[in-house]
mmCIF file with all atom_site columns, C-alpha atoms in Angstrom:
data_model
loop_
_atom_site.group_PDB
_atom_site.id
_atom_site.type_symbol
_atom_site.label_atom_id
_atom_site.label_alt_id
_atom_site.label_comp_id
_atom_site.label_asym_id
_atom_site.label_entity_id
_atom_site.label_seq_id
_atom_site.pdbx_PDB_ins_code
_atom_site.Cartn_x
_atom_site.Cartn_y
_atom_site.Cartn_z
_atom_site.occupancy
_atom_site.B_iso_or_equiv
_atom_site.pdbx_formal_charge
_atom_site.auth_seq_id
_atom_site.auth_comp_id
_atom_site.auth_asym_id
_atom_site.auth_atom_id
_atom_site.pdbx_PDB_model_num
ATOM 1   C CA . MET O 1 1   ? -5.573  13.383  23.232  1.00 45.00 ? 1   MET O CA 1
ATOM 2   C CA . ALA O 1 2   ? -3.030  10.619  23.831  1.00 46.00 ? 2   ALA O CA 1
ATOM 3   C CA . ASP O 1 3   ? -0.956  9.068   21.080  1.00 49.00 ? 3   ASP O CA 1
ATOM 4   C CA . LYS O 1 4   ? 0.761   5.665   21.034  1.00 48.00 ? 4   LYS O CA 1
ATOM 5   C CA . GLU O 1 5   ? 3.836   6.933   22.833  1.00 48.00 ? 5   GLU O CA 1
ATOM 6   C CA . THR O 1 6   ? 1.949   8.442   25.767  1.00 48.00 ? 6   THR O CA 1
ATOM 7   C CA . ALA O 1 7   ? -0.680  5.704   25.949  1.00 47.00 ? 7   ALA O CA 1
ATOM 8   C CA . GLY O 1 8   ? 1.541   3.636   28.271  1.00 48.00 ? 8   GLY O CA 1
ATOM 9   C CA . GLY O 1 9   ? 1.062   6.173   31.046  1.00 50.00 ? 9   GLY O CA 1
ATOM 10  C CA . GLY O 1 10  ? 4.364   5.604   32.892  1.00 52.00 ? 10  GLY O CA 1
ATOM 11  C CA . GLU O 1 11  ? 7.342   7.886   33.503  1.00 54.00 ? 11  GLU O CA 1
ATOM 12  C CA . GLU O 1 12  ? 9.111   6.464   30.430  1.00 52.00 ? 12  GLU O CA 1
ATOM 13  C CA . ALA O 1 13  ? 6.258   7.518   28.153  1.00 52.00 ? 13  ALA O CA 1
ATOM 14  C CA . LYS O 1 14  ? 6.251   11.027  29.639  1.00 56.00 ? 14  LYS O CA 1
ATOM 15  C CA . ALA O 1 15  ? 10.008  11.301  29.110  1.00 56.00 ? 15  ALA O CA 1
ATOM 16  C CA . MET O 1 16  ? 9.571   10.662  25.344  1.00 74.00 ? 16  MET O CA 1
ATOM 17  C CA . VAL O 1 17  ? 7.256   13.662  24.900  1.00 82.00 ? 17  VAL O CA 1
ATOM 18  C CA . PRO O 1 18  ? 9.248   16.877  24.305  1.00 80.00 ? 18  PRO O CA 1
ATOM 19  C CA . ALA O 1 19  ? 8.769   19.903  26.482  1.00 82.00 ? 19  ALA O CA 1
ATOM 20  C CA . PRO O 1 20  ? 6.286   22.490  25.151  1.00 83.00 ? 20  PRO O CA 1
ATOM 21  C CA . GLY O 1 21  ? 9.009   25.064  24.369  1.00 81.00 ? 21  GLY O CA 1
ATOM 22  C CA . ASP O 1 22  ? 11.460  22.604  22.705  1.00 84.00 ? 22  ASP O CA 1
ATOM 23  C CA . THR O 1 23  ? 10.771  23.328  19.013  1.00 88.00 ? 23  THR O CA 1
ATOM 24  C CA . ASP O 1 24  ? 13.676  21.231  17.729  1.00 88.00 ? 24  ASP O CA 1
ATOM 25  C CA . ALA O 1 25  ? 12.368  18.131  19.491  1.00 87.00 ? 25  ALA O CA 1
ATOM 26  C CA . TRP O 1 26  ? 8.851   18.781  18.227  1.00 88.00 ? 26  TRP O CA 1
ATOM 27  C CA . ASP O 1 27  ? 10.171  19.239  14.673  1.00 89.00 ? 27  ASP O CA 1
ATOM 28  C CA . ALA O 1 28  ? 12.109  15.978  14.927  1.00 90.00 ? 28  ALA O CA 1
ATOM 29  C CA . ARG O 1 29  ? 9.012   14.205  16.217  1.00 90.00 ? 29  ARG O CA 1
ATOM 30  C CA . ARG O 1 30  ? 6.899   15.710  13.422  1.00 92.00 ? 30  ARG O CA 1
ATOM 31  C CA . GLU O 1 31  ? 9.450   14.497  10.831  1.00 92.00 ? 31  GLU O CA 1
ATOM 32  C CA . LYS O 1 32  ? 9.434   11.018  12.373  1.00 92.00 ? 32  LYS O CA 1
ATOM 33  C CA . LEU O 1 33  ? 5.652   10.859  12.279  1.00 92.00 ? 33  LEU O CA 1
ATOM 34  C CA . GLY O 1 34  ? 5.638   12.195  8.701   1.00 92.00 ? 34  GLY O CA 1
ATOM 35  C CA . ALA O 1 35  ? 8.031   9.415   7.663   1.00 92.00 ? 35  ALA O CA 1
ATOM 36  C CA . LYS O 1 36  ? 5.794   6.796   9.305   1.00 92.00 ? 36  LYS O CA 1
ATOM 37  C CA . LEU O 1 37  ? 2.765   8.254   7.546   1.00 89.00 ? 37  LEU O CA 1
ATOM 38  C CA . ALA O 1 38  ? 4.522   8.212   4.158   1.00 88.00 ? 38  ALA O CA 1
ATOM 39  C CA . GLU O 1 39  ? 5.533   4.581   4.737   1.00 87.00 ? 39  GLU O CA 1
ATOM 40  C CA . HIS O 1 40  ? 1.964   3.695   5.625   1.00 87.00 ? 40  HIS O CA 1
ATOM 41  C CA . ARG O 1 41  ? 0.599   5.464   2.539   1.00 85.00 ? 41  ARG O CA 1
ATOM 42  C CA . ALA O 1 42  ? 3.105   3.676   0.281   1.00 84.00 ? 42  ALA O CA 1
ATOM 43  C CA . ARG O 1 43  ? 2.166   0.336   1.800   1.00 82.00 ? 43  ARG O CA 1
ATOM 44  C CA . ASN O 1 44  ? -1.543  0.930   1.217   1.00 83.00 ? 44  ASN O CA 1
ATOM 45  C CA . ALA O 1 45  ? -1.294  2.633   -2.179  1.00 78.00 ? 45  ALA O CA 1
ATOM 46  C CA . SER O 1 46  ? -2.788  -0.311  -4.043  1.00 69.00 ? 46  SER O CA 1
ATOM 47  C CA . GLN O 1 47  ? -5.827  -0.374  -1.775  1.00 72.00 ? 47  GLN O CA 1
ATOM 48  C CA . ALA O 1 48  ? -6.294  3.378   -2.131  1.00 65.00 ? 48  ALA O CA 1
ATOM 49  C CA . GLN O 1 49  ? -6.122  3.030   -5.915  1.00 69.00 ? 49  GLN O CA 1
ATOM 50  C CA . LYS O 1 50  ? -8.749  0.274   -5.768  1.00 67.00 ? 50  LYS O CA 1
ATOM 51  C CA . GLU O 1 51  ? -11.058 2.498   -3.726  1.00 63.00 ? 51  GLU O CA 1
ATOM 52  C CA . ARG O 1 52  ? -10.718 5.368   -6.203  1.00 63.00 ? 52  ARG O CA 1
ATOM 53  C CA . SER O 1 53  ? -11.321 3.233   -9.304  1.00 63.00 ? 53  SER O CA 1
ATOM 54  C CA . PRO O 1 54  ? -14.902 2.876   -10.535 1.00 66.00 ? 54  PRO O CA 1
ATOM 55  C CA . GLY O 1 55  ? -16.834 -0.310  -9.830  1.00 67.00 ? 55  GLY O CA 1
ATOM 56  C CA . THR O 1 56  ? -16.260 -3.459  -11.780 1.00 72.00 ? 56  THR O CA 1
ATOM 57  C CA . THR O 1 57  ? -18.796 -5.174  -13.983 1.00 83.00 ? 57  THR O CA 1
ATOM 58  C CA . GLN O 1 58  ? -19.475 -7.666  -11.205 1.00 82.00 ? 58  GLN O CA 1
ATOM 59  C CA . GLY O 1 59  ? -21.916 -5.228  -9.592  1.00 83.00 ? 59  GLY O CA 1
ATOM 60  C CA . ILE O 1 60  ? -23.729 -4.722  -12.888 1.00 88.00 ? 60  ILE O CA 1
ATOM 61  C CA . ALA O 1 61  ? -23.961 -8.489  -13.379 1.00 89.00 ? 61  ALA O CA 1
ATOM 62  C CA . GLU O 1 62  ? -25.363 -8.964  -9.878  1.00 90.00 ? 62  GLU O CA 1
ATOM 63  C CA . GLY O 1 63  ? -27.947 -6.223  -10.456 1.00 91.00 ? 63  GLY O CA 1
ATOM 64  C CA . LEU O 1 64  ? -29.051 -7.722  -13.774 1.00 94.00 ? 64  LEU O CA 1
ATOM 65  C CA . LYS O 1 65  ? -29.325 -11.166 -12.163 1.00 94.00 ? 65  LYS O CA 1
ATOM 66  C CA . LEU O 1 66  ? -31.541 -9.822  -9.386  1.00 95.00 ? 66  LEU O CA 1
ATOM 67  C CA . ALA O 1 67  ? -33.695 -7.855  -11.829 1.00 96.00 ? 67  ALA O CA 1
ATOM 68  C CA . SER O 1 68  ? -34.149 -10.857 -14.117 1.00 96.00 ? 68  SER O CA 1
ATOM 69  C CA . GLU O 1 69  ? -35.151 -13.088 -11.184 1.00 94.00 ? 69  GLU O CA 1
ATOM 70  C CA . PHE O 1 70  ? -37.723 -10.533 -10.097 1.00 96.00 ? 70  PHE O CA 1
ATOM 71  C CA . VAL O 1 71  ? -39.159 -9.973  -13.580 1.00 96.00 ? 71  VAL O CA 1
ATOM 72  C CA . ALA O 1 72  ? -39.173 -13.728 -14.330 1.00 96.00 ? 72  ALA O CA 1
ATOM 73  C CA . GLY O 1 73  ? -41.349 -14.382 -11.280 1.00 95.00 ? 73  GLY O CA 1
ATOM 74  C CA . ILE O 1 74  ? -43.849 -11.756 -12.381 1.00 96.00 ? 74  ILE O CA 1
ATOM 75  C CA . ILE O 1 75  ? -43.932 -12.962 -16.012 1.00 97.00 ? 75  ILE O CA 1
ATOM 76  C CA . VAL O 1 76  ? -44.378 -16.612 -15.056 1.00 96.00 ? 76  VAL O CA 1
ATOM 77  C CA . GLY O 1 77  ? -47.164 -15.709 -12.624 1.00 96.00 ? 77  GLY O CA 1
ATOM 78  C CA . ALA O 1 78  ? -48.919 -13.597 -15.258 1.00 96.00 ? 78  ALA O CA 1
ATOM 79  C CA . ALA O 1 79  ? -48.569 -16.353 -17.867 1.00 96.00 ? 79  ALA O CA 1
ATOM 80  C CA . ILE O 1 80  ? -50.035 -18.987 -15.561 1.00 96.00 ? 80  ILE O CA 1
ATOM 81  C CA . GLY O 1 81  ? -52.896 -16.657 -14.608 1.00 96.00 ? 81  GLY O CA 1
ATOM 82  C CA . TYR O 1 82  ? -53.619 -15.838 -18.252 1.00 95.00 ? 82  TYR O CA 1
ATOM 83  C CA . GLY O 1 83  ? -53.611 -19.541 -19.135 1.00 95.00 ? 83  GLY O CA 1
ATOM 84  C CA . ILE O 1 84  ? -56.033 -20.367 -16.345 1.00 95.00 ? 84  ILE O CA 1
ATOM 85  C CA . ASP O 1 85  ? -58.262 -17.474 -17.428 1.00 94.00 ? 85  ASP O CA 1
ATOM 86  C CA . GLN O 1 86  ? -58.318 -18.763 -21.017 1.00 94.00 ? 86  GLN O CA 1
ATOM 87  C CA . LEU O 1 87  ? -59.227 -22.275 -19.892 1.00 94.00 ? 87  LEU O CA 1
ATOM 88  C CA . ALA O 1 88  ? -61.771 -21.310 -17.243 1.00 93.00 ? 88  ALA O CA 1
ATOM 89  C CA . GLY O 1 89  ? -63.225 -18.207 -18.905 1.00 89.00 ? 89  GLY O CA 1
ATOM 90  C CA . THR O 1 90  ? -62.678 -15.960 -15.864 1.00 89.00 ? 90  THR O CA 1
ATOM 91  C CA . MET O 1 91  ? -60.625 -13.374 -17.704 1.00 87.00 ? 91  MET O CA 1
ATOM 92  C CA . PRO O 1 92  ? -59.192 -10.833 -15.241 1.00 88.00 ? 92  PRO O CA 1
ATOM 93  C CA . PHE O 1 93  ? -59.368 -12.775 -11.967 1.00 93.00 ? 93  PHE O CA 1
ATOM 94  C CA . GLY O 1 94  ? -56.806 -15.530 -12.544 1.00 93.00 ? 94  GLY O CA 1
ATOM 95  C CA . LEU O 1 95  ? -54.417 -13.053 -14.149 1.00 94.00 ? 95  LEU O CA 1
ATOM 96  C CA . ILE O 1 96  ? -54.655 -10.682 -11.169 1.00 95.00 ? 96  ILE O CA 1
ATOM 97  C CA . VAL O 1 97  ? -54.269 -13.436 -8.560  1.00 95.00 ? 97  VAL O CA 1
ATOM 98  C CA . PHE O 1 98  ? -51.334 -15.141 -10.245 1.00 96.00 ? 98  PHE O CA 1
ATOM 99  C CA . LEU O 1 99  ? -49.711 -11.796 -11.035 1.00 96.00 ? 99  LEU O CA 1
ATOM 100 C CA . MET O 1 100 ? -49.651 -11.093 -7.287  1.00 97.00 ? 100 MET O CA 1
ATOM 101 C CA . ILE O 1 101 ? -48.333 -14.603 -6.613  1.00 97.00 ? 101 ILE O CA 1
ATOM 102 C CA . GLY O 1 102 ? -45.634 -14.026 -9.243  1.00 97.00 ? 102 GLY O CA 1
ATOM 103 C CA . PHE O 1 103 ? -44.730 -10.716 -7.618  1.00 97.00 ? 103 PHE O CA 1
ATOM 104 C CA . ALA O 1 104 ? -44.369 -12.440 -4.237  1.00 97.00 ? 104 ALA O CA 1
ATOM 105 C CA . ALA O 1 105 ? -42.269 -15.193 -5.817  1.00 96.00 ? 105 ALA O CA 1
ATOM 106 C CA . GLY O 1 106 ? -40.020 -12.587 -7.453  1.00 95.00 ? 106 GLY O CA 1
ATOM 107 C CA . VAL O 1 107 ? -39.507 -10.786 -4.157  1.00 96.00 ? 107 VAL O CA 1
ATOM 108 C CA . LYS O 1 108 ? -38.734 -14.098 -2.456  1.00 95.00 ? 108 LYS O CA 1
ATOM 109 C CA . ASN O 1 109 ? -36.184 -14.979 -5.154  1.00 93.00 ? 109 ASN O CA 1
ATOM 110 C CA . VAL O 1 110 ? -34.438 -11.629 -4.787  1.00 94.00 ? 110 VAL O CA 1
ATOM 111 C CA . LEU O 1 111 ? -34.371 -11.862 -0.988  1.00 94.00 ? 111 LEU O CA 1
ATOM 112 C CA . SER O 1 112 ? -33.011 -15.411 -1.067  1.00 92.00 ? 112 SER O CA 1
ATOM 113 C CA . SER O 1 113 ? -30.305 -14.320 -3.524  1.00 91.00 ? 113 SER O CA 1
ATOM 114 C CA . VAL O 1 114 ? -29.058 -11.447 -1.381  1.00 90.00 ? 114 VAL O CA 1
ATOM 115 C CA . SER O 1 115 ? -29.450 -13.058 2.046   1.00 88.00 ? 115 SER O CA 1
ATOM 116 C CA . PRO O 1 116 ? -26.380 -14.654 3.632   1.00 84.00 ? 116 PRO O CA 1
ATOM 117 C CA . LYS O 1 117 ? -26.179 -18.403 3.266   1.00 82.00 ? 117 LYS O CA 1
ATOM 118 C CA . PRO O 1 118 ? -26.267 -20.362 6.545   1.00 78.00 ? 118 PRO O CA 1
ATOM 119 C CA . SER O 1 119 ? -23.467 -22.806 7.208   1.00 72.00 ? 119 SER O CA 1
ATOM 120 C CA . PRO O 1 120 ? -24.263 -26.486 6.521   1.00 72.00 ? 120 PRO O CA 1
ATOM 121 C CA . LEU O 1 121 ? -23.555 -27.362 10.153  1.00 69.00 ? 121 LEU O CA 1
ATOM 122 C CA . ALA O 1 122 ? -26.245 -24.976 11.360  1.00 63.00 ? 122 ALA O CA 1
ATOM 123 C CA . LYS O 1 123 ? -28.937 -26.870 9.416   1.00 66.00 ? 123 LYS O CA 1
ATOM 124 C CA . ALA O 1 124 ? -28.160 -30.351 10.747  1.00 65.00 ? 124 ALA O CA 1
ATOM 125 C CA . PRO O 1 125 ? -30.026 -31.296 13.931  1.00 68.00 ? 125 PRO O CA 1
ATOM 126 C CA . PRO O 1 126 ? -27.875 -32.561 16.782  1.00 66.00 ? 126 PRO O CA 1
ATOM 127 C CA . VAL O 1 127 ? -27.650 -36.350 16.908  1.00 68.00 ? 127 VAL O CA 1
ATOM 128 C CA . THR O 1 128 ? -28.126 -37.908 20.312  1.00 69.00 ? 128 THR O CA 1
ATOM 129 C CA . LYS O 1 129 ? -27.228 -41.452 21.329  1.00 66.00 ? 129 LYS O CA 1
ATOM 130 C CA . ASP O 1 130 ? -30.858 -42.457 21.850  1.00 59.00 ? 130 ASP O CA 1
ATOM 131 C CA . ALA O 1 131 ? -31.965 -41.114 18.468  1.00 53.00 ? 131 ALA O CA 1
ATOM 132 C CA . SER O 1 132 ? -29.157 -42.899 16.637  1.00 52.00 ? 132 SER O CA 1
ATOM 133 C CA . ARG O 1 133 ? -30.063 -46.263 18.243  1.00 55.00 ? 133 ARG O CA 1
ATOM 134 C CA . ASP O 1 134 ? -33.779 -45.957 17.574  1.00 54.00 ? 134 ASP O CA 1
ATOM 135 C CA . ASN O 1 135 ? -34.627 -48.012 14.503  1.00 58.00 ? 135 ASN O CA 1
ATOM 136 C CA . GLY O 1 136 ? -38.322 -47.228 14.612  1.00 56.00 ? 136 GLY O CA 1
ATOM 137 C CA . GLU O 1 137 ? -39.137 -50.274 16.733  1.00 55.00 ? 137 GLU O CA 1
ATOM 138 C CA . ASN O 1 138 ? -40.525 -48.219 19.625  1.00 56.00 ? 138 ASN O CA 1
ATOM 139 C CA . ARG O 1 139 ? -43.087 -46.378 17.535  1.00 52.00 ? 139 ARG O CA 1
#
């Protein structure tokens, strides 16, 4: 397994690696690598602390928002279905149909909330010279 010092592959890189029996050179190299590792750990201590800390309330808020969007779709669908059933006298059918529509609307709301938003430039169709000059006279 090659490290950064031997990754170059030339004679200079091979000269930096101590001989297998040279324990003093290996100890010095181990100390040098230990110092680099300690420096790296000190530099990234704040990130490590952030990873160990429990989640913030932002995740709870996002979960409650998604749950309320889902439940709202179902409740609105059920309410519309119940209202239609009361007016038309077809008691379970409108409620069942609009409950399913409300469920689908709730799923759609949740999926649209968690899906990545496309950039505004991706939505705009490309404008060509001919299309920009056409005032509807050729139609």
